């Protein structure tokens, strides 16, 4: 009976991991399967309620996850900027103050990144963690599932000039917002 209970518990964990993994990956519209294009605004970064950032007549796409770093947001921007309306698009990156200088990428970022980027930055560990999110990062999964979104941020100068240059070269309006925590 003891072993049956352990097997049932293991089955619950595996099933839970599978559904959480699916939910994380569903937040990433497929680059080749998504047929919508020419969004007015791309919002990348921390989980944030965008209702006050996006005018009601604008289309937007949001790529958010708990504790996303500025570095990870930039990697996502590099892969997804082409979804913006050419010449008229705007990118808003929202980041917690304490995540500005971190150069880390989490399992939440993996579905947004191209395989070449995953290899370049040696992100195989994070890719493996995505298979068992409940076991690897239970607290972040709770934040993700329950969808706690921040509602207050401040416009500041982006501390990564590479992002400013990247957007300027592609005629993308850029706004950097910080969540003080």
Short mmCIF file of C-alpha atoms in Angstrom, two decimals:
data_model
loop_
_atom_site.label_atom_id
_atom_site.label_comp_id
_atom_site.label_asym_id
_atom_site.label_seq_id
_atom_site.Cartn_x
_atom_site.Cartn_y
_atom_site.Cartn_z
CA UNK A 1 0.00 0.00 0.00
CA UNK A 2 2.90 2.33 0.84
CA UNK A 3 4.39 1.88 -2.64
CA UNK A 4 1.03 2.42 -4.33
CA UNK A 5 0.64 5.76 -2.52
CA UNK A 6 4.14 6.80 -3.58
CA UNK A 7 3.43 5.83 -7.18
CA UNK A 8 0.16 7.79 -7.15
CA UNK A 9 1.95 10.81 -5.69
CA UNK A 10 4.65 10.54 -8.36
CA UNK A 11 1.96 10.32 -11.03
CA UNK A 12 0.31 13.48 -9.67
CA UNK A 13 3.63 15.35 -9.76
CA UNK A 14 4.37 14.21 -13.30
CA UNK A 15 0.86 15.09 -14.49
CA UNK A 16 1.04 18.47 -12.74
CA UNK A 17 4.41 19.18 -14.30
CA UNK A 18 3.06 18.32 -17.71
CA UNK A 19 0.10 20.71 -17.43
CA UNK A 20 2.28 23.53 -15.99
CA UNK A 21 4.84 23.01 -18.77
CA UNK A 22 2.05 23.21 -21.35
CA UNK A 23 0.73 26.42 -19.80
CA UNK A 24 4.18 28.05 -19.82
CA UNK A 25 4.74 27.13 -23.45
CA UNK A 26 1.25 28.31 -24.48
CA UNK A 27 2.20 31.85 -23.47
CA UNK A 28 4.62 31.81 -26.39
CA UNK A 29 2.78 32.15 -29.68
CA UNK A 30 4.64 30.10 -32.26
CA UNK A 31 6.75 32.22 -34.55
CA UNK A 32 5.89 30.07 -37.54
CA UNK A 33 2.33 29.11 -36.60
CA UNK A 34 1.06 32.48 -35.37
CA UNK A 35 -0.62 34.29 -38.23
CA UNK A 36 -1.14 37.67 -36.52
CA UNK A 37 1.48 40.33 -37.18
CA UNK A 38 1.95 44.08 -37.04
CA UNK A 39 1.22 44.62 -33.36
CA UNK A 40 1.39 48.21 -32.15
CA UNK A 41 3.05 47.36 -28.85
CA UNK A 42 5.22 44.54 -27.54
CA UNK A 43 5.40 44.28 -23.71
CA UNK A 44 8.21 42.12 -22.35
CA UNK A 45 9.38 41.43 -18.81
CA UNK A 46 7.87 41.09 -15.38
CA UNK A 47 4.24 40.08 -14.91
CA UNK A 48 2.50 43.43 -15.23
CA UNK A 49 -1.06 44.64 -15.70
CA UNK A 50 -0.84 46.63 -18.94
CA UNK A 51 -4.34 48.15 -18.87
CA UNK A 52 -2.95 51.64 -18.15
CA UNK A 53 0.01 51.32 -20.56
CA UNK A 54 -1.75 50.36 -23.78
CA UNK A 55 -4.27 52.72 -25.40
CA UNK A 56 -7.58 50.94 -25.99
CA UNK A 57 -7.32 51.14 -29.79
CA UNK A 58 -3.83 49.58 -29.98
CA UNK A 59 -2.97 45.93 -30.46
CA UNK A 60 -0.35 44.42 -28.22
CA UNK A 61 1.44 41.20 -27.41
CA UNK A 62 2.77 40.52 -23.92
CA UNK A 63 5.58 38.16 -22.99
CA UNK A 64 5.73 38.12 -19.19
CA UNK A 65 7.00 35.86 -16.45
CA UNK A 66 7.83 36.16 -12.76
CA UNK A 67 11.26 37.65 -12.00
CA UNK A 68 12.29 38.06 -15.64
CA UNK A 69 15.66 39.80 -15.92
CA UNK A 70 16.42 42.73 -18.22
CA UNK A 71 18.97 40.52 -20.00
CA UNK A 72 16.33 37.83 -20.70
CA UNK A 73 13.88 40.51 -21.88
CA UNK A 74 16.48 41.73 -24.36
CA UNK A 75 17.02 38.21 -25.71
CA UNK A 76 13.27 37.85 -26.19
CA UNK A 77 13.05 41.26 -27.88
CA UNK A 78 15.77 40.24 -30.34
CA UNK A 79 13.72 37.21 -31.38
CA UNK A 80 10.25 38.76 -31.39
CA UNK A 81 10.69 42.37 -32.60
CA UNK A 82 9.55 41.44 -36.11
CA UNK A 83 5.99 41.05 -34.81
CA UNK A 84 5.81 44.82 -34.35
CA UNK A 85 4.22 47.16 -36.84
CA UNK A 86 7.19 48.25 -38.97
CA UNK A 87 8.10 51.89 -38.44
CA UNK A 88 5.31 52.43 -35.93
CA UNK A 89 5.90 49.76 -33.29
CA UNK A 90 6.68 50.31 -29.65
CA UNK A 91 8.45 48.03 -27.18
CA UNK A 92 7.90 48.36 -23.44
CA UNK A 93 10.19 46.41 -21.14
CA UNK A 94 9.10 46.12 -17.51
CA UNK A 95 11.67 44.95 -14.96
CA UNK A 96 12.09 44.85 -11.21
CA UNK A 97 14.91 47.08 -10.03
CA UNK A 98 16.80 44.13 -8.50
CA UNK A 99 16.67 42.21 -11.83
CA UNK A 100 18.31 44.91 -13.96
CA UNK A 101 21.91 43.77 -13.58
CA UNK A 102 21.36 40.02 -13.50
CA UNK A 103 22.52 38.14 -16.60
CA UNK A 104 20.37 35.10 -15.94
CA UNK A 105 17.72 33.37 -18.00
CA UNK A 106 15.02 31.21 -16.39
CA UNK A 107 12.99 28.26 -17.57
CA UNK A 108 10.13 30.73 -18.25
CA UNK A 109 12.27 32.39 -20.93
CA UNK A 110 13.17 29.20 -22.82
CA UNK A 111 9.95 28.92 -24.91
CA UNK A 112 10.59 32.44 -26.27
CA UNK A 113 14.18 31.76 -27.34
CA UNK A 114 15.48 30.24 -30.53
CA UNK A 115 17.49 27.02 -30.30
CA UNK A 116 20.64 28.87 -31.42
CA UNK A 117 20.33 31.28 -28.47
CA UNK A 118 19.80 28.36 -26.08
CA UNK A 119 23.04 26.79 -27.33
CA UNK A 120 24.97 30.08 -27.45
CA UNK A 121 24.23 30.93 -23.81
CA UNK A 122 24.41 27.31 -22.61
CA UNK A 123 20.82 27.17 -21.36
CA UNK A 124 20.35 23.38 -21.43
CA UNK A 125 19.80 23.31 -17.64
CA UNK A 126 16.92 25.78 -17.89
CA UNK A 127 15.52 23.83 -20.81
CA UNK A 128 15.59 20.66 -18.69
CA UNK A 129 13.94 22.49 -15.75
CA UNK A 130 11.02 23.33 -18.02
CA UNK A 131 10.17 19.62 -18.13
CA UNK A 132 9.70 19.55 -14.33
CA UNK A 133 8.74 23.10 -13.34
CA UNK A 134 6.91 22.13 -10.13
CA UNK A 135 9.95 20.31 -8.82
CA UNK A 136 12.54 22.90 -9.86
CA UNK A 137 10.79 26.20 -9.08
CA UNK A 138 7.61 25.70 -7.05
CA UNK A 139 7.38 29.30 -5.76
CA UNK A 140 7.79 30.86 -9.19
CA UNK A 141 5.21 28.44 -10.57
CA UNK A 142 2.72 29.63 -7.93
CA UNK A 143 3.38 33.25 -8.96
CA UNK A 144 2.93 32.27 -12.60
CA UNK A 145 -0.25 30.21 -12.13
CA UNK A 146 -2.01 32.66 -9.84
CA UNK A 147 -1.01 35.49 -12.16
CA UNK A 148 -0.09 38.15 -9.63
CA UNK A 149 0.61 41.17 -11.79
CA UNK A 150 2.22 44.40 -10.72
CA UNK A 151 0.30 47.58 -11.37
CA UNK A 152 2.78 50.35 -10.62
CA UNK A 153 5.99 51.19 -12.43
CA UNK A 154 8.09 54.20 -13.35
CA UNK A 155 9.71 55.22 -16.63
CA UNK A 156 13.50 55.32 -16.32
CA UNK A 157 16.54 55.32 -18.58
CA UNK A 158 17.42 51.78 -19.58
CA UNK A 159 20.73 50.67 -18.03
CA UNK A 160 21.50 48.47 -21.08
CA UNK A 161 22.42 50.79 -23.97
CA UNK A 162 22.40 47.77 -26.31
CA UNK A 163 18.60 47.68 -26.04
CA UNK A 164 18.29 51.39 -26.86
CA UNK A 165 20.61 50.94 -29.87
CA UNK A 166 18.78 47.80 -31.02
CA UNK A 167 15.43 49.62 -31.03
CA UNK A 168 16.82 52.78 -32.64
CA UNK A 169 18.36 50.78 -35.51
CA UNK A 170 14.98 49.17 -36.21
CA UNK A 171 12.88 52.31 -35.80
CA UNK A 172 11.15 50.90 -32.69
CA UNK A 173 9.92 53.32 -30.06
CA UNK A 174 11.27 52.10 -26.72
CA UNK A 175 10.08 52.60 -23.16
CA UNK A 176 11.75 51.13 -20.09
CA UNK A 177 9.70 50.80 -16.91
CA UNK A 178 10.95 49.82 -13.46
CA UNK A 179 9.06 48.19 -10.64
CA UNK A 180 10.50 49.29 -7.31
CA UNK A 181 10.55 46.35 -4.94
#
